[in-house]
Short mmCIF file of C-alpha atoms and ligand atoms in Angstrom, two decimals:
data_model
loop_
_atom_site.label_atom_id
_atom_site.label_comp_id
_atom_site.label_asym_id
_atom_site.label_seq_id
_atom_site.Cartn_x
_atom_site.Cartn_y
_atom_site.Cartn_z
CA UNK A 1 8.76 -22.65 -11.69
CA UNK A 2 10.23 -23.39 -8.17
CA UNK A 3 11.35 -20.78 -5.67
CA UNK A 4 14.98 -20.43 -4.81
CA UNK A 5 14.59 -18.19 -1.81
CA UNK A 6 18.61 -18.04 -1.14
CA UNK A 7 19.11 -16.77 -4.92
CA UNK A 8 16.19 -14.38 -4.62
CA UNK A 9 17.65 -12.99 -1.34
CA UNK A 10 21.20 -12.47 -3.08
CA UNK A 11 19.38 -9.91 -5.29
CA UNK A 12 18.82 -7.67 -2.24
CA UNK A 13 22.20 -6.26 -1.17
CA UNK A 14 20.77 -4.59 2.07
CA UNK A 15 19.83 -8.16 3.28
CA UNK A 16 23.52 -8.88 4.09
CA UNK A 17 23.68 -6.14 6.55
CA UNK A 18 24.59 -6.73 10.06
CA UNK A 19 22.83 -4.98 12.74
CA UNK A 20 24.14 -4.87 16.44
CA UNK A 21 26.58 -7.64 15.21
CA UNK A 22 23.85 -10.04 14.08
CA UNK A 23 22.68 -10.65 10.51
CA UNK A 24 19.61 -8.28 9.81
CA UNK A 25 16.22 -10.08 10.01
CA UNK A 26 14.04 -7.54 8.16
CA UNK A 27 10.32 -7.96 9.29
CA UNK A 28 9.01 -4.50 8.59
CA UNK A 29 7.96 -5.09 5.07
CA UNK A 30 4.39 -3.65 5.56
CA UNK A 31 6.37 -0.31 6.10
CA UNK A 32 8.47 -0.59 3.18
CA UNK A 33 10.03 -3.22 1.24
CA UNK A 34 13.62 -3.61 0.18
CA UNK A 35 14.81 -3.05 -3.28
CA UNK A 36 16.40 -5.61 -5.64
CA UNK A 37 19.71 -4.86 -7.54
CA UNK A 38 17.61 -4.39 -10.67
CA UNK A 39 15.70 -1.52 -9.31
CA UNK A 40 18.97 0.02 -7.87
CA UNK A 41 20.57 -0.55 -11.43
CA UNK A 42 17.47 1.10 -13.19
CA UNK A 43 17.82 4.43 -10.98
CA UNK A 44 21.47 4.49 -11.57
CA UNK A 45 21.10 3.88 -15.43
CA UNK A 46 18.33 6.48 -15.45
CA UNK A 47 20.58 9.37 -13.94
CA UNK A 48 23.69 8.22 -15.58
CA UNK A 49 22.49 7.99 -19.21
CA UNK A 50 18.89 9.24 -19.71
CA UNK A 51 18.37 12.05 -17.21
CA UNK A 52 15.72 14.61 -18.74
CA UNK A 53 12.39 16.04 -18.09
CA UNK A 54 9.49 13.92 -19.51
CA UNK A 55 6.93 15.05 -22.15
CA UNK A 56 8.61 18.33 -22.77
CA UNK A 57 11.82 18.11 -24.78
CA UNK A 58 12.39 17.66 -28.45
CA UNK A 59 15.69 15.99 -27.86
CA UNK A 60 17.07 12.40 -27.48
CA UNK A 61 17.46 12.40 -23.64
CA UNK A 62 13.84 13.64 -23.10
CA UNK A 63 12.60 11.05 -25.70
CA UNK A 64 14.33 8.16 -23.74
CA UNK A 65 13.10 9.56 -20.31
CA UNK A 66 9.45 9.90 -21.62
CA UNK A 67 9.64 6.39 -23.43
CA UNK A 68 10.53 4.72 -19.95
CA UNK A 69 8.30 6.81 -17.84
CA UNK A 70 5.32 5.89 -20.09
CA UNK A 71 6.43 2.27 -20.41
CA UNK A 72 6.16 2.01 -16.55
CA UNK A 73 2.46 3.34 -16.81
CA UNK A 74 1.72 0.52 -19.38
CA UNK A 75 3.35 -2.06 -17.02
CA UNK A 76 1.55 -0.78 -14.19
CA UNK A 77 -1.69 -1.13 -15.89
CA UNK A 78 -0.98 -4.67 -16.99
CA UNK A 79 0.23 -5.56 -13.40
CA UNK A 80 -3.33 -4.67 -11.96
CA UNK A 81 -5.23 -5.79 -14.89
CA UNK A 82 -6.56 -2.28 -15.91
CA UNK A 83 -7.46 -2.28 -19.64
CA UNK A 84 -6.52 1.32 -20.29
CA UNK A 85 -3.27 2.77 -19.12
CA UNK A 86 -4.74 6.20 -19.19
CA UNK A 87 -6.36 5.22 -15.82
CA UNK A 88 -2.99 5.11 -14.24
CA UNK A 89 -2.05 8.34 -12.31
CA UNK A 90 1.39 8.69 -10.79
CA UNK A 91 1.49 10.24 -7.46
CA UNK A 92 3.71 10.46 -4.42
CA UNK A 93 2.06 7.44 -2.59
CA UNK A 94 -1.05 5.83 -1.51
CA UNK A 95 -1.63 8.76 0.80
CA UNK A 96 -1.50 11.24 -1.94
CA UNK A 97 -3.59 9.04 -4.25
CA UNK A 98 -6.37 9.00 -1.61
CA UNK A 99 -5.95 12.83 -0.96
CA UNK A 100 -6.44 13.27 -4.79
CA UNK A 101 -9.75 11.62 -4.84
CA UNK A 102 -11.17 13.13 -1.66
CA UNK A 103 -10.18 16.63 -3.20
CA UNK A 104 -11.58 16.11 -6.77
CA UNK A 105 -14.93 14.45 -5.17
CA UNK A 106 -15.45 17.87 -3.28
CA UNK A 107 -18.00 19.32 -5.87
CA UNK A 108 -19.94 16.05 -5.89
CA UNK A 109 -20.72 15.84 -2.11
CA UNK A 110 -22.88 18.09 0.15
CA UNK A 111 -24.96 17.98 3.47
CA UNK A 112 -26.93 14.79 3.60
CA UNK A 113 -24.43 12.73 1.70
CA UNK A 114 -22.30 10.06 3.35
CA UNK A 115 -18.83 8.50 3.07
CA UNK A 116 -18.45 5.07 4.40
CA UNK A 117 -15.01 3.59 5.63
CA UNK A 118 -14.22 0.71 8.10
CA UNK A 119 -12.70 0.48 11.42
CA UNK A 120 -9.60 -1.16 9.99
CA UNK A 121 -8.34 1.84 8.06
CA UNK A 122 -4.92 3.51 8.03
CA UNK A 123 -4.98 7.18 8.82
CA UNK A 124 -4.40 7.71 5.02
CA UNK A 125 -7.70 6.24 4.16
CA UNK A 126 -9.44 7.99 6.84
CA UNK A 127 -8.22 11.46 7.46
CA UNK A 128 -8.63 12.68 3.92
CA UNK A 129 -12.26 11.66 4.19
CA UNK A 130 -12.81 13.37 7.43
CA UNK A 131 -11.40 16.55 5.75
CA UNK A 132 -13.78 15.92 2.92
CA UNK A 133 -16.70 15.46 5.08
CA UNK A 134 -15.72 18.73 7.12
CA UNK A 135 -15.45 20.75 3.57
CA UNK A 136 -18.64 19.47 2.28
CA UNK A 137 -21.10 18.83 5.18
CA UNK A 138 -21.19 15.29 4.32
CA UNK A 139 -21.15 12.71 7.15
CA UNK A 140 -18.34 10.06 7.64
CA UNK A 141 -19.53 6.52 8.65
CA UNK A 142 -17.61 3.67 9.94
CA UNK A 143 -18.45 0.18 9.40
CA UNK A 144 -17.61 -2.17 12.39
CA UNK A 145 -15.18 -4.99 12.53
CA UNK A 146 -15.67 -8.19 14.60
CA UNK A 147 -13.52 -9.59 17.52
CA UNK A 148 -11.17 -11.33 14.96
CA UNK A 149 -10.53 -8.04 13.23
CA UNK A 150 -12.57 -8.75 10.15
CA UNK A 151 -15.03 -6.36 8.55
CA UNK A 152 -18.58 -7.08 9.80
CA UNK A 153 -20.29 -7.33 6.21
CA UNK A 154 -23.78 -7.08 7.62
CA UNK A 155 -22.75 -3.78 9.34
CA UNK A 156 -21.09 -2.39 6.19
CA UNK A 157 -24.15 -3.29 4.24
CA UNK A 158 -26.49 -1.68 6.74
CA UNK A 159 -24.33 1.42 6.60
CA UNK A 160 -24.60 1.80 2.96
CA UNK A 161 -27.67 3.69 1.64
CA UNK A 162 -28.44 5.94 -1.50
CA UNK A 163 -26.89 8.68 0.62
CA UNK A 164 -23.52 6.96 0.32
CA UNK A 165 -21.37 8.87 -2.36
CA UNK A 166 -18.23 6.99 -1.80
CA UNK A 167 -17.07 3.77 0.07
CA UNK A 168 -13.45 3.53 0.88
CA UNK A 169 -11.74 0.60 2.43
CA UNK A 170 -8.53 -1.31 2.53
CA UNK A 171 -7.77 -4.41 0.52
CA UNK A 172 -5.57 -5.79 3.29
CA UNK A 173 -5.19 -4.13 6.79
CA UNK A 174 -1.69 -2.89 7.41
CA UNK A 175 -2.22 -3.45 11.25
CA UNK A 176 -3.77 -7.00 11.42
CA UNK A 177 -3.14 -8.59 7.92
CA UNK A 178 -6.87 -9.09 7.49
CA UNK A 179 -7.65 -9.65 3.81
CA UNK A 180 -11.10 -8.02 3.11
CA UNK A 181 -13.64 -9.26 0.65
CA UNK A 182 -13.20 -6.51 -1.54
CA UNK A 183 -15.14 -7.81 -4.44
CA UNK A 184 -18.29 -8.35 -2.41
CA UNK A 185 -17.86 -5.00 -0.56
CA UNK A 186 -17.50 -3.27 -3.94
CA UNK A 187 -20.63 -4.95 -5.14
CA UNK A 188 -22.62 -3.94 -2.13
CA UNK A 189 -21.41 -0.39 -2.39
CA UNK A 190 -21.91 -0.13 -6.20
CA UNK A 191 -25.54 -1.48 -5.79
CA UNK A 192 -26.45 1.61 -3.97
CA UNK A 193 -24.65 3.83 -6.59
CA UNK A 194 -21.69 4.69 -4.43
CA UNK A 195 -18.22 5.12 -5.85
CA UNK A 196 -15.60 2.59 -4.54
CA UNK A 197 -11.81 3.38 -3.62
CA UNK A 198 -9.75 0.40 -2.47
CA UNK A 199 -6.59 1.03 -0.57
CA UNK A 200 -4.39 -1.53 -1.92
CA UNK A 201 -1.21 -0.57 -0.23
CA UNK A 202 -0.66 -3.69 1.73
CA UNK A 203 -2.22 -6.03 -0.96
CA UNK A 204 -0.17 -5.12 -4.03
CA UNK A 205 3.04 -7.09 -3.08
CA UNK A 206 1.03 -10.26 -1.69
CA UNK A 207 -2.04 -10.88 -3.67
CA UNK A 208 -2.75 -10.95 -7.37
CA UNK A 209 -4.74 -7.62 -8.02
CA UNK A 210 -7.25 -7.17 -10.86
CA UNK A 211 -9.03 -3.97 -10.67
CA UNK A 212 -11.71 -5.02 -13.37
CA UNK A 213 -12.52 -8.08 -11.39
CA UNK A 214 -12.70 -6.06 -8.13
CA UNK A 215 -15.08 -3.77 -10.00
CA UNK A 216 -13.89 -0.64 -7.94
CA UNK A 217 -13.64 2.82 -9.30
CA UNK A 218 -10.16 3.64 -7.61
CA UNK A 219 -7.48 1.54 -6.58
CA UNK A 220 -4.47 3.15 -4.79
CA UNK A 221 -0.98 1.85 -3.74
CA UNK A 222 2.48 2.78 -3.02
CA UNK A 223 5.45 1.69 -5.30
CA UNK A 224 7.83 1.44 -2.17
CA UNK A 225 5.88 -1.37 -0.74
CA UNK A 226 6.39 -3.27 -4.00
CA UNK A 227 10.21 -3.37 -4.31
CA UNK A 228 10.35 0.18 -5.95
CA UNK A 229 11.56 3.57 -4.58
CA UNK A 230 9.92 5.74 -2.16
CA UNK A 231 8.12 8.91 -3.51
CA UNK A 232 5.92 7.16 -6.15
CA UNK A 233 2.34 6.01 -5.80
CA UNK A 234 -0.36 5.02 -8.25
CA UNK A 235 -3.85 5.97 -8.37
CA UNK A 236 -5.93 3.78 -10.83
CA UNK A 237 -9.26 5.09 -11.79
CA UNK A 238 -12.04 4.37 -14.32
CA UNK A 239 -10.86 6.55 -17.50
CA UNK A 240 -14.53 7.94 -18.13
CA UNK A 241 -14.87 8.83 -14.43
CA UNK A 242 -11.34 10.47 -14.26
CA UNK A 243 -12.20 12.62 -17.45
CA UNK A 244 -15.25 13.89 -15.83
CA UNK A 245 -13.61 14.87 -12.56
CA UNK A 246 -11.90 18.42 -12.16
CA UNK A 247 -8.24 18.57 -11.66
CA UNK A 248 -6.65 18.68 -8.13
CA UNK A 249 -3.37 20.64 -8.36
CA UNK A 250 -2.69 23.16 -11.23
CA UNK A 251 0.53 23.83 -12.93
CA UNK A 252 2.50 22.57 -16.06
CA UNK A 253 1.79 19.33 -17.75
CA UNK A 254 -2.00 19.23 -16.71
CA UNK A 255 -3.07 21.95 -18.93
CA UNK A 256 -4.53 21.98 -22.43
CA UNK A 257 -4.48 25.73 -22.97
CA UNK A 258 -3.63 28.69 -20.62
CA UNK A 259 -4.74 32.37 -20.86
CA UNK A 260 -4.69 34.98 -18.01
CA UNK A 261 -8.47 34.60 -17.62
CA UNK A 262 -9.05 30.67 -17.60
CA UNK A 263 -7.23 27.42 -18.60
CA UNK A 264 -8.44 24.15 -20.09
CA UNK A 265 -7.18 20.78 -18.96
CA UNK A 266 -5.67 17.58 -20.42
CA UNK A 267 -7.64 14.53 -20.17
CA UNK A 268 -6.51 11.90 -17.74
CA UNK A 269 -3.92 10.75 -16.60
CA UNK A 270 -1.91 14.15 -17.23
CA UNK A 271 -4.82 16.26 -15.82
CA UNK A 272 -3.89 14.75 -12.45
CA UNK A 273 -0.05 14.89 -12.86
CA UNK A 274 0.80 18.66 -12.46
CA UNK A 275 4.50 19.66 -12.42
CA UNK A 276 7.63 17.53 -12.90
CA UNK A 277 6.93 13.93 -11.62
CA UNK A 278 9.32 11.62 -9.74
CA UNK A 279 10.52 10.30 -13.08
CA UNK A 280 13.57 8.09 -11.67
CA UNK A 281 11.19 6.78 -9.20
CA UNK A 282 8.49 5.74 -11.67
CA UNK A 283 11.28 4.27 -13.98
CA UNK A 284 12.33 2.39 -10.79
CA UNK A 285 8.76 1.06 -10.45
CA UNK A 286 8.85 -0.12 -14.06
CA UNK A 287 12.00 -1.98 -13.14
CA UNK A 288 10.53 -3.41 -10.09
CA UNK A 289 7.43 -4.61 -11.97
CA UNK A 290 9.71 -6.38 -14.52
CA UNK A 291 11.65 -7.98 -11.71
CA UNK A 292 8.56 -9.09 -9.73
CA UNK A 293 6.83 -10.35 -12.84
CA UNK A 294 9.64 -12.67 -13.64
CA UNK A 295 9.25 -14.38 -10.25
CA UNK A 296 7.22 -17.50 -9.82
CA UNK A 297 4.27 -15.58 -8.21
CA UNK A 298 2.13 -18.58 -6.99
CA UNK A 299 5.31 -19.98 -5.31
CA UNK A 300 5.87 -16.59 -3.72
CA UNK A 301 2.42 -16.53 -2.31
CA UNK A 302 2.73 -19.95 -0.95
CA UNK A 303 6.16 -19.26 0.56
CA UNK A 304 4.84 -16.06 2.36
CA UNK A 305 1.80 -18.03 3.60
CA UNK A 306 4.23 -20.73 4.95
CA UNK A 307 6.01 -18.03 6.93
CA UNK A 308 2.77 -16.70 8.46
CA UNK A 309 1.48 -20.11 9.38
CA UNK A 310 5.02 -21.10 10.97
CA UNK A 311 4.82 -17.91 13.15
CA UNK A 312 1.43 -18.44 14.09
CA UNK A 313 2.13 -22.07 15.09
CA UNK A 314 5.28 -21.04 17.13
CA UNK A 315 3.34 -18.22 18.75
CA UNK A 316 0.83 -20.69 19.79
CA UNK A 317 3.55 -22.39 21.91
CA UNK A 318 4.42 -19.22 23.86
CA UNK A 319 1.66 -18.38 26.52
CA UNK A 320 3.03 -14.85 27.00
CA UNK A 321 2.04 -13.90 23.46
CA UNK A 322 -1.28 -12.47 22.79
CA UNK A 323 -2.21 -12.19 19.09
CA UNK A 324 -3.85 -9.03 18.03
CA UNK A 325 -6.26 -9.84 15.13
CA UNK A 326 -7.02 -13.51 14.32
CA UNK A 327 -8.63 -13.04 10.70
CA UNK A 328 -9.40 -16.33 8.78
CA UNK A 329 -7.77 -14.88 5.68
CA UNK A 330 -4.61 -12.95 6.31
CA UNK A 331 -1.32 -12.04 4.50
CA UNK A 332 2.17 -11.15 5.60
CA UNK A 333 1.32 -9.55 9.03
CA UNK A 334 1.17 -11.01 12.28
CA UNK A 335 0.55 -8.52 15.17
CA UNK A 336 0.96 -9.26 18.78
CA UNK A 337 1.58 -8.24 22.39
CA UNK A 338 4.30 -9.83 24.63
CA UNK A 339 3.36 -10.44 28.50
CA UNK A 340 2.56 -6.82 29.66
CA UNK A 341 5.44 -5.25 28.00
CA UNK A 342 4.95 -2.14 25.94
CA UNK A 343 5.33 -2.75 22.18
CA UNK A 344 8.13 -0.27 21.97
CA UNK A 345 10.29 -1.97 24.60
CA UNK A 346 9.73 -5.38 22.76
CA UNK A 347 10.78 -3.64 19.50
CA UNK A 348 14.11 -2.10 20.93
CA UNK A 349 14.95 -5.67 22.62
CA UNK A 350 14.52 -7.38 19.37
CA UNK A 351 16.43 -4.73 17.49
CA UNK A 352 19.50 -5.39 19.82
CA UNK A 353 19.33 -8.93 18.25
CA UNK A 354 19.26 -7.64 14.62
CA UNK A 355 15.39 -8.13 14.09
CA UNK A 356 13.55 -5.32 12.69
CA UNK A 357 9.97 -5.24 13.57
CA UNK A 358 7.25 -2.33 13.73
CA UNK A 359 5.97 -1.17 17.02
CA UNK A 360 3.01 1.28 17.90
CA UNK A 361 -0.28 2.24 16.54
CA UNK A 362 0.78 1.57 12.73
CA UNK A 363 -1.17 4.77 11.72
CA UNK A 364 -4.32 3.22 12.86
CA UNK A 365 -5.02 4.92 16.29
CA UNK A 366 -8.71 4.55 16.24
CA UNK A 367 -8.32 0.76 15.40
CA UNK A 368 -5.98 0.29 18.41
CA UNK A 369 -8.47 2.06 20.59
CA UNK A 370 -11.21 -0.24 19.36
CA UNK A 371 -9.14 -3.12 20.12
CA UNK A 372 -8.35 -1.66 23.58
CA UNK A 373 -4.51 -1.94 22.97
CA UNK A 374 -1.79 0.81 23.19
CA UNK A 375 -0.42 -0.56 19.86
CA UNK A 376 1.20 -3.71 18.90
CA UNK A 377 4.44 -5.40 17.67
CA UNK A 378 4.14 -6.17 14.11
CA UNK A 379 6.17 -8.67 12.00
CA UNK A 380 5.47 -8.39 8.32
CA UNK A 381 7.00 -10.73 5.82
CA UNK A 382 7.99 -10.51 2.23
CA UNK A 383 9.10 -12.90 -0.46
CA UNK A 384 12.79 -12.86 0.80
CA UNK A 385 12.17 -13.78 4.23
CA UNK A 386 12.93 -17.37 5.21
CA UNK A 387 11.99 -19.87 7.92
CA UNK A 388 15.23 -19.13 9.45
CA UNK A 389 13.89 -15.46 10.04
CA UNK A 390 10.80 -16.91 11.72
CA UNK A 391 13.04 -18.97 14.10
CA UNK A 392 15.22 -15.94 14.71
CA UNK A 393 12.17 -13.93 15.60
CA UNK A 394 10.81 -16.66 17.88
CA UNK A 395 14.23 -17.06 19.54
CA UNK A 396 14.43 -13.36 19.96
CA UNK A 397 11.00 -13.22 21.59
CA UNK A 398 12.06 -15.96 24.10
CA UNK A 399 15.24 -13.98 24.78
CA UNK A 400 13.26 -10.78 25.15
CA UNK A 401 10.95 -12.48 27.82
CA UNK A 402 13.95 -13.22 29.92
CA UNK A 403 14.48 -9.28 30.33
CA UNK A 404 10.77 -8.70 31.11
N1 PLP B 501 -2.88 2.57 3.41
C1 PLP B 501 -2.34 1.49 4.09
C2 PLP B 501 -3.03 0.34 4.22
C3 PLP B 501 -0.87 1.40 4.33
O1 PLP B 501 -0.48 0.32 4.91
C4 PLP B 501 -0.21 2.70 4.10
C5 PLP B 501 1.25 2.63 4.62
O2 PLP B 501 1.75 2.00 5.45
C6 PLP B 501 -0.61 3.76 3.62
C7 PLP B 501 -2.16 3.57 3.18
C8 PLP B 501 0.03 4.96 3.24
O3 PLP B 501 1.07 4.65 2.32
P1 PLP B 501 2.13 5.78 2.04
O4 PLP B 501 2.66 6.27 3.38
O5 PLP B 501 3.22 5.14 1.17
O6 PLP B 501 1.42 6.93 1.21
#
């Protein structure tokens, strides 16, 4: 299948928006992706025809809502190569998925134990582990990166030991676009008996993900970075492991029996889904997966890589641009500084030209400190971006330079 980017763009109504009298160039896809009409229609359909609570009702609408909600769970499992859909837990986002794991592991950690992360991590994959360490007396260790913004595998290996209870690292860095060798890192961590959590927030829309091939214990991502609504996340875990872990939040849906003195829990995934979930959002995720899976995936990946390559080549011709992060294997993200301008000023001047980029620390304050920069300007691509968007960005940067 070949890729018709113009036809694909036409499925995203928001891309026709004008910003400051210019056609929108949306390059903030690492923050959130736009939604195709198929997803917008699924949300409207659910609220118009099927709205009911899931798993509870002996009535037709409840059956329909439950059917579509559970179909989304099956579709999610298939999308990430999970053999058992019971391993798919719906959360509010990557952040909640990681907090869930960090909380249910509390009883398994104590003084003398270690948690290993890397210098690349988003706050969502750092702060919950700091909190777990503070609760349990465990020590948080941080594997170094090299000057290009890639994990130093030797340092990662050196910081693993039989004391390591969990290693948590991103599949792709949201700040630099670095693709980490997650299979290798997982193998190293599991060899010392550690559990492994992979933060897939930035990988899920850009790389084929197969959790069984990675070999990790947990994989987390957010639906809104995959063309689906906000407010829905996924935590995949090995089913036997999930069934052996205690619940995090208590309430409806997660119990088997309740008495005044004690309660017993459902098996996974319901044990970890207390209360009414974001039903419409999950059904929207199901629609997004159907939409995405019908696209020519290899062509999408090649297209995104072309956009990144074109950006890097054009940036190479602008001496005032300093790239932040030069990893050999990157997807979607290009981070940079322009002359000695503050990233926020660059972002504002680009916005005046209709170009949406992200500026700041990208929820990676320790990484920015490590790299010695106040923040960066970040352009991040998705499947609906075009070479024309790259040209508009480059022209926008040249114009911005005349204001500095
Ligand atoms: N991890 C990474 C690598 C991210 O890029 C993000 C969001 O940008 C998150 C975690 C947190 O995702 P959310 O805010 O959807 O929970």
